[in-house]
Short mmCIF file of C-alpha atoms and ligand atoms in Angstrom, two decimals:
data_model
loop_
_atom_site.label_atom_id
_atom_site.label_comp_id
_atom_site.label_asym_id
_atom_site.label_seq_id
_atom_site.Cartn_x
_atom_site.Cartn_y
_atom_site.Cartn_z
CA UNK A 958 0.00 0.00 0.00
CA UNK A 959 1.56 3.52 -1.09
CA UNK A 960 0.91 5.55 2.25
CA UNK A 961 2.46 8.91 0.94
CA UNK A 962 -0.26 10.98 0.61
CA UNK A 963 -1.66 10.09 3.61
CA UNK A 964 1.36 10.80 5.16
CA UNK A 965 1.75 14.05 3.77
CA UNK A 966 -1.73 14.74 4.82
CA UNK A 967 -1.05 14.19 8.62
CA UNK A 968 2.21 16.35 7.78
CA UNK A 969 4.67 13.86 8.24
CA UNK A 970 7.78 13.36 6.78
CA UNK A 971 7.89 11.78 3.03
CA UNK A 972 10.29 10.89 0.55
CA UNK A 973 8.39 12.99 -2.08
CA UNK A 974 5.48 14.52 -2.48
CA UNK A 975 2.39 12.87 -3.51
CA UNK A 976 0.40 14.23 -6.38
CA UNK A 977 -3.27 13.29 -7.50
CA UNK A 978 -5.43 15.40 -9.85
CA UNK A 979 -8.87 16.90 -9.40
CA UNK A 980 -11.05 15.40 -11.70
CA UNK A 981 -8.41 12.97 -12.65
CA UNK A 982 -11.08 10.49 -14.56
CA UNK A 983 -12.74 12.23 -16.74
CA UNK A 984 -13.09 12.69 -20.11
CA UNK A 985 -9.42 13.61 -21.65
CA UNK A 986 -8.75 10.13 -20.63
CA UNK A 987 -10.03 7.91 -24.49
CA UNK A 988 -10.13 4.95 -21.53
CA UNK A 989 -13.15 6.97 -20.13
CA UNK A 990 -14.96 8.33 -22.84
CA UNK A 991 -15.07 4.75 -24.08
CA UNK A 992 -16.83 4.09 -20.66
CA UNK A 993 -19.18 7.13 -21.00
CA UNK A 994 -19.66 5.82 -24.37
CA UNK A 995 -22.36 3.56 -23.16
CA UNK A 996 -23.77 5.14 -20.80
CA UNK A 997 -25.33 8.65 -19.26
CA UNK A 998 -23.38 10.46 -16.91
CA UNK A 999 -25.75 9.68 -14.01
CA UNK A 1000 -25.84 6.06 -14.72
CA UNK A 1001 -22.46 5.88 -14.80
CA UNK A 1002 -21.63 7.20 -11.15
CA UNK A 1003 -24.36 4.77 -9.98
CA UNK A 1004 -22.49 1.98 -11.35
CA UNK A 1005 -20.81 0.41 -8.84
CA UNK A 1006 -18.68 -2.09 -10.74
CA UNK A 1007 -18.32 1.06 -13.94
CA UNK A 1008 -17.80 3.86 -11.20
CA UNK A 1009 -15.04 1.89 -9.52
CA UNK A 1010 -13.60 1.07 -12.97
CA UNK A 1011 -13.12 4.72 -14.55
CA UNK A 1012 -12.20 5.59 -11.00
CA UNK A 1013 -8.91 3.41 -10.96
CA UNK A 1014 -8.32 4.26 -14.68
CA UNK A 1015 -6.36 7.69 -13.67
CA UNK A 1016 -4.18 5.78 -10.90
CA UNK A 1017 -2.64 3.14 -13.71
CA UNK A 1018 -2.40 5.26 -16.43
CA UNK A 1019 -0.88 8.84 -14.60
CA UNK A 1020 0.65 6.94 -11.49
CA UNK A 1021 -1.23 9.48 -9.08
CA UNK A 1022 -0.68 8.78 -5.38
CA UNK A 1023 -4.14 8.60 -4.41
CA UNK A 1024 -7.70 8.07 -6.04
CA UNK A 1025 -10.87 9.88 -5.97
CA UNK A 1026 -14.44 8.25 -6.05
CA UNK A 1027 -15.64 8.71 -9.25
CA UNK A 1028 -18.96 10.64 -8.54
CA UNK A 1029 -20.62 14.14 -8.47
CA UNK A 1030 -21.31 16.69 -5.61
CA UNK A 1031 -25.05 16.80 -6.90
CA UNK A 1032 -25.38 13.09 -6.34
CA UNK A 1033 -26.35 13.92 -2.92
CA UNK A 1034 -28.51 17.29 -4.29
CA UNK A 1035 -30.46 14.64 -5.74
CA UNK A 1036 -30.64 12.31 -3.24
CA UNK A 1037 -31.91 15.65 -0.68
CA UNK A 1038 -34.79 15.46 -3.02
CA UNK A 1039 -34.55 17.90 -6.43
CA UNK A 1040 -34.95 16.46 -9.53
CA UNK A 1041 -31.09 16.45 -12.03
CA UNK A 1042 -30.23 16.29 -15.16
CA UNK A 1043 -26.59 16.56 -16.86
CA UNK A 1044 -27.07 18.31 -20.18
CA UNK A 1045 -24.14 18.40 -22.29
CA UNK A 1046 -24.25 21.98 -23.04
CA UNK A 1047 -25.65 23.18 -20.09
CA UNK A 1048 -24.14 21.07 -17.24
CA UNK A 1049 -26.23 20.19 -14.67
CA UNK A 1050 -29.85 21.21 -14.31
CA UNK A 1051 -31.78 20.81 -11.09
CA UNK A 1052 -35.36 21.92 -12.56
CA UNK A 1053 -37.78 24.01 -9.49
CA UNK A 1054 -34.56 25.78 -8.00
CA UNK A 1055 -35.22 26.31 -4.12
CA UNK A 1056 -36.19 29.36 -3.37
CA UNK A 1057 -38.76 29.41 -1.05
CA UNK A 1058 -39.57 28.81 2.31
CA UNK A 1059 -41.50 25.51 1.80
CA UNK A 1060 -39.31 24.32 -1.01
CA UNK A 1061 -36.31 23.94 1.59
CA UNK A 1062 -38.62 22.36 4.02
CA UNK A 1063 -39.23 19.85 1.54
CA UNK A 1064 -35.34 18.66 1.41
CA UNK A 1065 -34.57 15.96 3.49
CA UNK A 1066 -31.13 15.24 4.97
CA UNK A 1067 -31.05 11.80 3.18
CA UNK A 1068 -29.85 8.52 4.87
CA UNK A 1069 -26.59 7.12 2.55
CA UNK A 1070 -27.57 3.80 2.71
CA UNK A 1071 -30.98 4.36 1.94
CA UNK A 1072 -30.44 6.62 -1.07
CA UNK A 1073 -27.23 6.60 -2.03
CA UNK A 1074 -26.06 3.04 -1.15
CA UNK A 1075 -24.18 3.05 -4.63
CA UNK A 1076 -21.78 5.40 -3.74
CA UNK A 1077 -20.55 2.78 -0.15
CA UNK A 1078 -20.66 -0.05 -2.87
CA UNK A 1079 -18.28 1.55 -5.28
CA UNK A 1080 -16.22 2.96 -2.25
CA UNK A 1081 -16.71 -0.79 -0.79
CA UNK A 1082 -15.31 -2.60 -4.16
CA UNK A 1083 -12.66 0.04 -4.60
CA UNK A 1084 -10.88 -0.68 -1.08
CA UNK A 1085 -10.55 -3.90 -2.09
CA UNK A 1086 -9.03 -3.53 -5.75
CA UNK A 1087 -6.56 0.15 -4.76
CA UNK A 1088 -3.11 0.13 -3.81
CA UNK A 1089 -2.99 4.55 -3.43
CA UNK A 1090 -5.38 5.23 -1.05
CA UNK A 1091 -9.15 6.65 -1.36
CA UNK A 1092 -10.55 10.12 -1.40
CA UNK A 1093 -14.23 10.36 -0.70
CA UNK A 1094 -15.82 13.94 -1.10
CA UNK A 1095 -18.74 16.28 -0.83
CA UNK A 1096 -19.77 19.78 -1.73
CA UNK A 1097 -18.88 21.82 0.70
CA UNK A 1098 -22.85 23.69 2.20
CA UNK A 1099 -22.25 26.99 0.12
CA UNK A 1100 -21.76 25.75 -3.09
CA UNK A 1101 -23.83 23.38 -2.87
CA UNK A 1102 -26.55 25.78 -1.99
CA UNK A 1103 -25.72 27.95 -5.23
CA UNK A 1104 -26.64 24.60 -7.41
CA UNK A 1105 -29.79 24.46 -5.35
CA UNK A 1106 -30.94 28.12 -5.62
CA UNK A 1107 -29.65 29.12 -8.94
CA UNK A 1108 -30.94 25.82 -10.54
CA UNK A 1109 -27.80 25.06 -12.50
CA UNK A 1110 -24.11 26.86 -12.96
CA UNK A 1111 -24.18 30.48 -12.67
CA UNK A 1112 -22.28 33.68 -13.90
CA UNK A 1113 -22.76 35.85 -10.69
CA UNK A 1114 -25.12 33.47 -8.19
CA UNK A 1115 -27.46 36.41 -7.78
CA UNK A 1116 -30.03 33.94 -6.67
CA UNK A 1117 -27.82 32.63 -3.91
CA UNK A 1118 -26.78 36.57 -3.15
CA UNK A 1119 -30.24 37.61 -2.89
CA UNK A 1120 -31.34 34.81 -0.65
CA UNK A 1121 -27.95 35.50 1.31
CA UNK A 1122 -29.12 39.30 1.89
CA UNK A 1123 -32.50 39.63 1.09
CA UNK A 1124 -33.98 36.80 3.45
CA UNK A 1125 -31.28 35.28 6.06
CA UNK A 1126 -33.49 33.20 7.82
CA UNK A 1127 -34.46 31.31 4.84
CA UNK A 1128 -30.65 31.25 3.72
CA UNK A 1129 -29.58 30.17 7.15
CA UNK A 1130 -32.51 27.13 7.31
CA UNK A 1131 -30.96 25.71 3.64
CA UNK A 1132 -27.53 25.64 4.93
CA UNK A 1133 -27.93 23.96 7.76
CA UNK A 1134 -29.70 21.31 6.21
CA UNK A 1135 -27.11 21.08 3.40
CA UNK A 1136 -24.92 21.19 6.73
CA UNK A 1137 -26.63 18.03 8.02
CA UNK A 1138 -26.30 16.65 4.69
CA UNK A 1139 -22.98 16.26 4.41
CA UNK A 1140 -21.16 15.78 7.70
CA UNK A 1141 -24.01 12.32 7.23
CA UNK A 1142 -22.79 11.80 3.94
CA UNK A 1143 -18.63 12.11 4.41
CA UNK A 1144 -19.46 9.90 7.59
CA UNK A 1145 -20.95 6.82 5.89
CA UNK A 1146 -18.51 7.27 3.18
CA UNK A 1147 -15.39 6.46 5.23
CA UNK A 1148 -17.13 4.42 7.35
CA UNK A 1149 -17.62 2.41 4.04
CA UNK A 1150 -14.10 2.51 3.60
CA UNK A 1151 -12.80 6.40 2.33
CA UNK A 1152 -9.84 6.91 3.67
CA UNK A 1153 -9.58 10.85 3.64
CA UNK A 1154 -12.12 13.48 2.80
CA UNK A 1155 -12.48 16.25 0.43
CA UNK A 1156 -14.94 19.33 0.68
CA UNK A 1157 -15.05 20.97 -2.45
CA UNK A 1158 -15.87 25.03 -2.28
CA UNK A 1159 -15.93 25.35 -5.81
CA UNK A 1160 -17.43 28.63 -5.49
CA UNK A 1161 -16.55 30.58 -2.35
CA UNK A 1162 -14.72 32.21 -3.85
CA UNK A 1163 -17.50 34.98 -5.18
CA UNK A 1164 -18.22 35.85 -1.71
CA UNK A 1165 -16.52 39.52 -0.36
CA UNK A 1166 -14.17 37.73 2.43
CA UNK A 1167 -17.04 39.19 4.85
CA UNK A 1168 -19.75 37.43 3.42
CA UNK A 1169 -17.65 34.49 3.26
CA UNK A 1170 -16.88 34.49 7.00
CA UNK A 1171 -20.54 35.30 7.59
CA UNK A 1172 -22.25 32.52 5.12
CA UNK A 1173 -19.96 30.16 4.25
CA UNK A 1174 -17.17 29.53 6.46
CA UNK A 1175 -19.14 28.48 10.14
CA UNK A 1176 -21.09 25.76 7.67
CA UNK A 1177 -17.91 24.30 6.66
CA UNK A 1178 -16.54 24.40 10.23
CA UNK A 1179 -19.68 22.77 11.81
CA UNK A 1180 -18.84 19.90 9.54
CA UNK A 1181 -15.29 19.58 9.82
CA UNK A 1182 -15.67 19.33 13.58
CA UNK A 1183 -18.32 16.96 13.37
CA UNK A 1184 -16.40 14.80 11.32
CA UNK A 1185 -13.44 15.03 13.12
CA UNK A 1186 -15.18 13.92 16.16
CA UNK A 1187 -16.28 10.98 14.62
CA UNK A 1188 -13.32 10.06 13.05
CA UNK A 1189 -10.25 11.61 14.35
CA UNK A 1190 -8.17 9.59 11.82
CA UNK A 1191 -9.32 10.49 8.66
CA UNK A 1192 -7.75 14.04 7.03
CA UNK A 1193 -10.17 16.43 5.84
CA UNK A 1194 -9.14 18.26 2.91
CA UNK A 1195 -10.90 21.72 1.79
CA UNK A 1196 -10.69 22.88 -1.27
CA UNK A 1197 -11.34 26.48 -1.51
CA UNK A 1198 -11.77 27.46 -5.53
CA UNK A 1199 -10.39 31.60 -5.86
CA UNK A 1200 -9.02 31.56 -2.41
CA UNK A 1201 -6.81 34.77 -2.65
CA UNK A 1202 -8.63 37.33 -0.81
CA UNK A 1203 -10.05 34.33 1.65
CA UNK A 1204 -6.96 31.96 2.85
CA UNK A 1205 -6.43 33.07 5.90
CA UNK A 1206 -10.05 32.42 6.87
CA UNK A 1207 -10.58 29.40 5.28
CA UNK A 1208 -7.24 27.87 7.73
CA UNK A 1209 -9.82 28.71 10.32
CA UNK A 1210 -12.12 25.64 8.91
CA UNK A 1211 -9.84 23.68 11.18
CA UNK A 1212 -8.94 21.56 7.81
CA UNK A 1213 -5.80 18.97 8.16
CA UNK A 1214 -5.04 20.12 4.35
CA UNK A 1215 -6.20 23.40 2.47
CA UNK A 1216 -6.18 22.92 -1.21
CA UNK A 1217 -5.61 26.06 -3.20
CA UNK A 1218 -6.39 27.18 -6.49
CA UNK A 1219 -3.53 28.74 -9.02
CA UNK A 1220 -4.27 32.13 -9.25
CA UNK A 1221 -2.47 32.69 -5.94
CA UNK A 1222 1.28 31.90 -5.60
CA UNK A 1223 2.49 29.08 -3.72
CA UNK A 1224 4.77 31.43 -1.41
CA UNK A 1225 2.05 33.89 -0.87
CA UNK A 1226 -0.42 30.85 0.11
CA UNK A 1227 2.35 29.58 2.40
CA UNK A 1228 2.49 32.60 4.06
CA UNK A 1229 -1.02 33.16 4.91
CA UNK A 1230 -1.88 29.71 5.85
CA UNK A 1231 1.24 29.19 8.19
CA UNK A 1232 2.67 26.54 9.26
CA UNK A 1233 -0.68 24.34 11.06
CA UNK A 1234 -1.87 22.99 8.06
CA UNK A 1235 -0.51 21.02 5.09
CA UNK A 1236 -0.92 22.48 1.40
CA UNK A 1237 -2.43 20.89 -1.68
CA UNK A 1238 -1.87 22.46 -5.22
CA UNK A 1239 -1.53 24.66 -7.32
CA UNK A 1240 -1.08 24.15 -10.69
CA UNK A 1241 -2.87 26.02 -13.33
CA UNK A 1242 -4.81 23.31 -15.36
CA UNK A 1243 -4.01 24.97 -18.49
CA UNK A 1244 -0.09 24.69 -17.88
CA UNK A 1245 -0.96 21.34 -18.94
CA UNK A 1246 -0.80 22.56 -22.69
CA UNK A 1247 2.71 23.74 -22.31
CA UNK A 1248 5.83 22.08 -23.61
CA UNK A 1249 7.12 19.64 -21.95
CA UNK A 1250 9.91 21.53 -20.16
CA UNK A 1251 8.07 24.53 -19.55
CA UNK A 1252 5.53 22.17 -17.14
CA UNK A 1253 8.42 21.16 -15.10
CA UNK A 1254 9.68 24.47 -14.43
CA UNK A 1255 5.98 25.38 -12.93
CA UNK A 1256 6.02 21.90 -10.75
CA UNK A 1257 9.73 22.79 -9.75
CA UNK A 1258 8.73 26.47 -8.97
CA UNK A 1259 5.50 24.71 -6.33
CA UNK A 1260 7.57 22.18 -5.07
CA UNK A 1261 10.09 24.75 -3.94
CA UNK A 1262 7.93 27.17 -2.96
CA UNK A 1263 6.23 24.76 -1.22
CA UNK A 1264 8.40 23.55 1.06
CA UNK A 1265 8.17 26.45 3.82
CA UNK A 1266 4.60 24.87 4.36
CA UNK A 1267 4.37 22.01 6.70
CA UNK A 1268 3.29 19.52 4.51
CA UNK A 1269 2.32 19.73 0.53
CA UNK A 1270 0.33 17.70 -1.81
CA UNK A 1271 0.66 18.25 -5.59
CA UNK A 1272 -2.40 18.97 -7.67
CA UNK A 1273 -3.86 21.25 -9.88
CA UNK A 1274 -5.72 24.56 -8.97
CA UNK A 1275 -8.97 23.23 -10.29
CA UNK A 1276 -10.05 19.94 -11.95
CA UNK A 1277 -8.34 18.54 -15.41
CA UNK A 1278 -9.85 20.02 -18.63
CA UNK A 1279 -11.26 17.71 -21.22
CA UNK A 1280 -9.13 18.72 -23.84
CA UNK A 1281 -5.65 18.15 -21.79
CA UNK A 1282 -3.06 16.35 -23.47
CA UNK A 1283 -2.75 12.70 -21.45
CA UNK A 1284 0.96 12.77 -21.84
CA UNK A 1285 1.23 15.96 -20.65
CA UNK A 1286 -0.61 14.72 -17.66
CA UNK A 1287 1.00 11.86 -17.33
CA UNK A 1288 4.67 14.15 -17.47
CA UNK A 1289 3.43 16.62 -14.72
CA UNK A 1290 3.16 13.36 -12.39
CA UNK A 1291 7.07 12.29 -12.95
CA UNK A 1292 8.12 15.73 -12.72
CA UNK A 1293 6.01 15.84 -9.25
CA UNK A 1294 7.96 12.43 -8.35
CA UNK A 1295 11.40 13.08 -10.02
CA UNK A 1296 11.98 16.92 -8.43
CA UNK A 1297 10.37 16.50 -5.29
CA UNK A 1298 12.74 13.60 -4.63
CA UNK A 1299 15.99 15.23 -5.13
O1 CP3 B 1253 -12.28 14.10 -9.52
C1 CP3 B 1253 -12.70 13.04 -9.98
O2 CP3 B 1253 -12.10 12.40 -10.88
C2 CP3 B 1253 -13.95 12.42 -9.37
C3 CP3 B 1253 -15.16 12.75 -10.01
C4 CP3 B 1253 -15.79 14.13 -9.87
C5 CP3 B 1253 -16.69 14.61 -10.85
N1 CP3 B 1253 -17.24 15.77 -10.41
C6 CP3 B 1253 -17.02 13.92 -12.11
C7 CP3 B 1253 -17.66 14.66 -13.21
C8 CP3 B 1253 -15.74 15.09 -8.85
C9 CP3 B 1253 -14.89 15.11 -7.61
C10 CP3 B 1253 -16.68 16.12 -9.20
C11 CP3 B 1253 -16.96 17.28 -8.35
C12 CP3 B 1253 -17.79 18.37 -8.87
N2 CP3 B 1253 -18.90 18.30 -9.65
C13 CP3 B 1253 -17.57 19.73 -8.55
C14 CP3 B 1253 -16.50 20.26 -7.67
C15 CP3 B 1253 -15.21 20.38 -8.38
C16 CP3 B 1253 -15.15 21.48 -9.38
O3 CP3 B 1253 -14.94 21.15 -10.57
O4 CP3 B 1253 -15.28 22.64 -9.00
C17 CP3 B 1253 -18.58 20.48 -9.21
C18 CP3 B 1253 -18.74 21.97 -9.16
C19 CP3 B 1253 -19.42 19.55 -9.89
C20 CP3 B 1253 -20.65 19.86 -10.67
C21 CP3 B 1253 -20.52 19.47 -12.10
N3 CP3 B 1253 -20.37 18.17 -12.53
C22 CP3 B 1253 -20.56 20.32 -13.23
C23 CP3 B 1253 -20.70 21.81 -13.17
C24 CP3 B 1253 -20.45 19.48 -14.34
C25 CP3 B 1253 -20.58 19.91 -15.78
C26 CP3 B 1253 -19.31 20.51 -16.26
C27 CP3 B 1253 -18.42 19.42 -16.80
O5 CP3 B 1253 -17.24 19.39 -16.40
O6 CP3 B 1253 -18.91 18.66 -17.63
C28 CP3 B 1253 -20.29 18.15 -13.89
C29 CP3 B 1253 -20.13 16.95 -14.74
C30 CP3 B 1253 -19.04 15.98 -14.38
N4 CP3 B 1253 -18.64 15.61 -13.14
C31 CP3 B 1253 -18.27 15.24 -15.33
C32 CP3 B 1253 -17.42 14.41 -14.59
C33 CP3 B 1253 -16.44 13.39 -15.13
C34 CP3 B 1253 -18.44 15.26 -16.83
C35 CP3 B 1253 -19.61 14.43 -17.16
C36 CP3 B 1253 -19.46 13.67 -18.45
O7 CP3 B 1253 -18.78 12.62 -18.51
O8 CP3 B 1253 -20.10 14.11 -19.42
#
C-alpha cells in the first residue's frame, strides 16, 4: 500500500510529495470516454462495478498517489430530493430551484444507505481492488446551496446573493440542512471505507471575504468538527476554488489540508496559511498545454515554494480540462515524483 499521501496529509515526513489530480477520470482520458460511451453520466456514477472502474483508470495510467471516487457533488442534491439532469451543453440542471420557504422544508437530509447506497458499494469494491489510497468527497454547504438556488451553474449566483441578503433566515434554514447533509454523507462514506475526505468550495470564492466568514465559512466548520469527532483519523481536505482574498479564513475551517487554487502563488499561500496545516496544489490546469519543459519548471517552482509549508500535496488549482493532453498529464506526475525527490 503507497501511504504517501496520507502521510503528507497528517504532515509527516515523506520521501516525495504525492500528487493526484482533481477530476483525474474524466473525459481527456479515451479509456473513459469509451466508458461514458455507453452510458449517461448519471448512470455511470451509480455503477458500482463502472464507477469503480473509470475511478482506478487515472491511478494506472498517470501513477497518481491517491484516487478519488468517481462521482458528483449533486449526487447527494439529488438524493436531498430535487430532480437532475446533466445536459451536455448546459451542465447540470436541477429543474424548481429552491427558493422558497416551503421548497427547503421539503429537502430531506437523506440517509446514505438508503439513497445513495451506490456510492458505499463503489467505495466498498474500490478498497478492495486500490493500492494509493481513497478520497471520498462532498460539496462543501455553500456551493452546494448555489446549485440548489440558482438551478444550474451560474455567472454571478445572484439567486444565492439575494437569498444571502434579502432573506437570512431562509438562507440560514438551507444551509444547515445542506450542513446536516454532508457531515451524514462524508461519515458513511469512510465508514464504508474512504480513507480521507475532500470538501469541495468550488465557489466561495465569489463571496466579499465578509460574506464568506458570515455565510460560508461556520457551515464548513460545523462539519469539519463533526467529522473530526467521529473520526479523528481520517484528514479532511478543503478545497477552496479563488481563495486569494479568503486563505487566511478558510485555515480557520480547522482543515488537516487546504487545497488552493492557481491564481495565488504558492509562497504567498504559504504565508497566509502558516505553518498548522498542510498544502495541496496549485497548478494552473491549463499549464498542462505547455511544452514539456516549460511544465516542469511550474512543478519545480511549487515544489520549492512549497516547502516552507508544513506539509504539501501536488495537484492542480482546479479539476483537469477535457481537452488536456494525457501525456502531458502523465509528465506533470514524474516531474512531481522526479523533483520533489531530489
Ligand atoms: O475528480 C474526480 O475524478 C472524481 C469525479 C468528480 C466529478 N465531479 C465527475 C464529473 C468530482 C470530484 C466532481 C466534483 C464536482 N462536480 C464539482 C466540484 C469540483 C469542481 O470542478 O469545482 C462540481 C462543481 C461539480 C458539478 C458538475 N459536474 C458540473 C458543473 C459538471 C458539468 C461541467 C463538466 O465538467 O462537464 C459536472 C459533470 C461531471 N462531473 C463530469 C465528470 C467526469 C463530466 C460528465 C461527463 O462525462 O459528461
Amino acid at each position: 500500500m503507497n501511504d504517501v499521501f496520507l502521510k503528507a496529509c497528517r504532515g509527516e515526513k515523506v520521501e516525495y510529495t504525492p500528487v493526484w489530480l482533481m477530476r483525474q477520470a474524466g473525459r481527456y482520458l479515451p479509456e473513459y470516454q469509451a466508458v461514458r460511451g455507453n452510458v449517461d453520466f448519471l448512470t455511470l456514477c451509480k455503477t458500482p462495478e463502472l464507477a469503480a472502474k473509470v475511478t482506478l483508470q487515472p491511478v494506472d495510467i498517470l501513477g497518481v498517489d491517491a484516487a478519488i471516487l468517481f462521482s458528483d457533488i449533486l449526487i447527494a442534491v439529488e438524493a436531498m430530493g430535487m430532480n437532475l439532469e446533466f445536459s451536455d451543453k448546459k451542465g447540470p440542471v436541477l429543474s424548481e430551484p429552491i427558493r422558497t420557504k416551503s421548497a427547503v422544508a421539503r429537502l430531506t437530509v437523506p440517509d446514505t444507505e438508503d439513497s445513495m447506497p451506490f456510492v458505499l458499494e463503489t467505495i466498498k469494491i474500490l478498497r478492495k481492488e486500490l493500492k494509493v489510497p481513497l478520497i471520498g468527497f462532498s460539496g462543501a454547504p455553500f456551493t452546494l446551496a448555489t446549485y440548489m438556488i440558482e438551478g444550474g451553474s451560474s455567472k454571478n449566483f445572484l439567486h444565492t446573493k439575494k437569498m444571502m441578503f434579502q432573506n437570512r433566515g431562509l438562507f440560514d434554514y438551507l444551509m444547515k440542512k445542506l450542513t446536516k447533509t454532508v457531515i451524514s454523507y462524508l461519515s458513511a462514506q469512510i465508514v464504508a471505507g474512504a480513507q480521507a475526505v475532500q470538501l469541495f468550495d468550488s465557489w466561495a470564492g465569489v463571496l466579499a471575504p465578509s460574506d464568506y466568514k458570515e455565510s460560508a465559512l461556520p457551515y464548513v466548520k460545523k462539519a469539519v468538527t463533526a467529522i473530526r469527532k467521529e473520526h479523528p483519523e481520517t484528514p479532511i481536505i478543503y478545497f477552496v476554488n479563488d481563495c486569494a482574498g479568503i486563505l487566511k479564513d478558510a485555515k480557520k475551517s480547522g482543515a488537516d489540508v487546504i487545497g488552493i487554487d492557481w491564481r495565488v502563488d504558492m509562497s504567498e499561500a504559504v504565508k497566509k496559511l502558516g505553518k498548522k496545516v498542510v498544502i495541496q496544489g496549485n497548478l494552473d490546469p491549463c499549464a498542462l498545454f505547455l511544452p514539456k519543459e516549460m511544465i516542469d519548471d511550474r512543478v519545480i517552482d511549487i515544489l520549492d515554494k512549497a516547502k516552507a509549508a508544513k506539509g504539501h500535496i501536488f495537484n492542480l488549482g482546479h479539476g483537469i480540462l477535457p481537452e488536456t493532453p494525457v501525456e502531458n498529464a502523465i509528465a506533470m506526475v514524474e516531474a512531481v515524483h522526479k523533483y520533489s525527490r531530489s
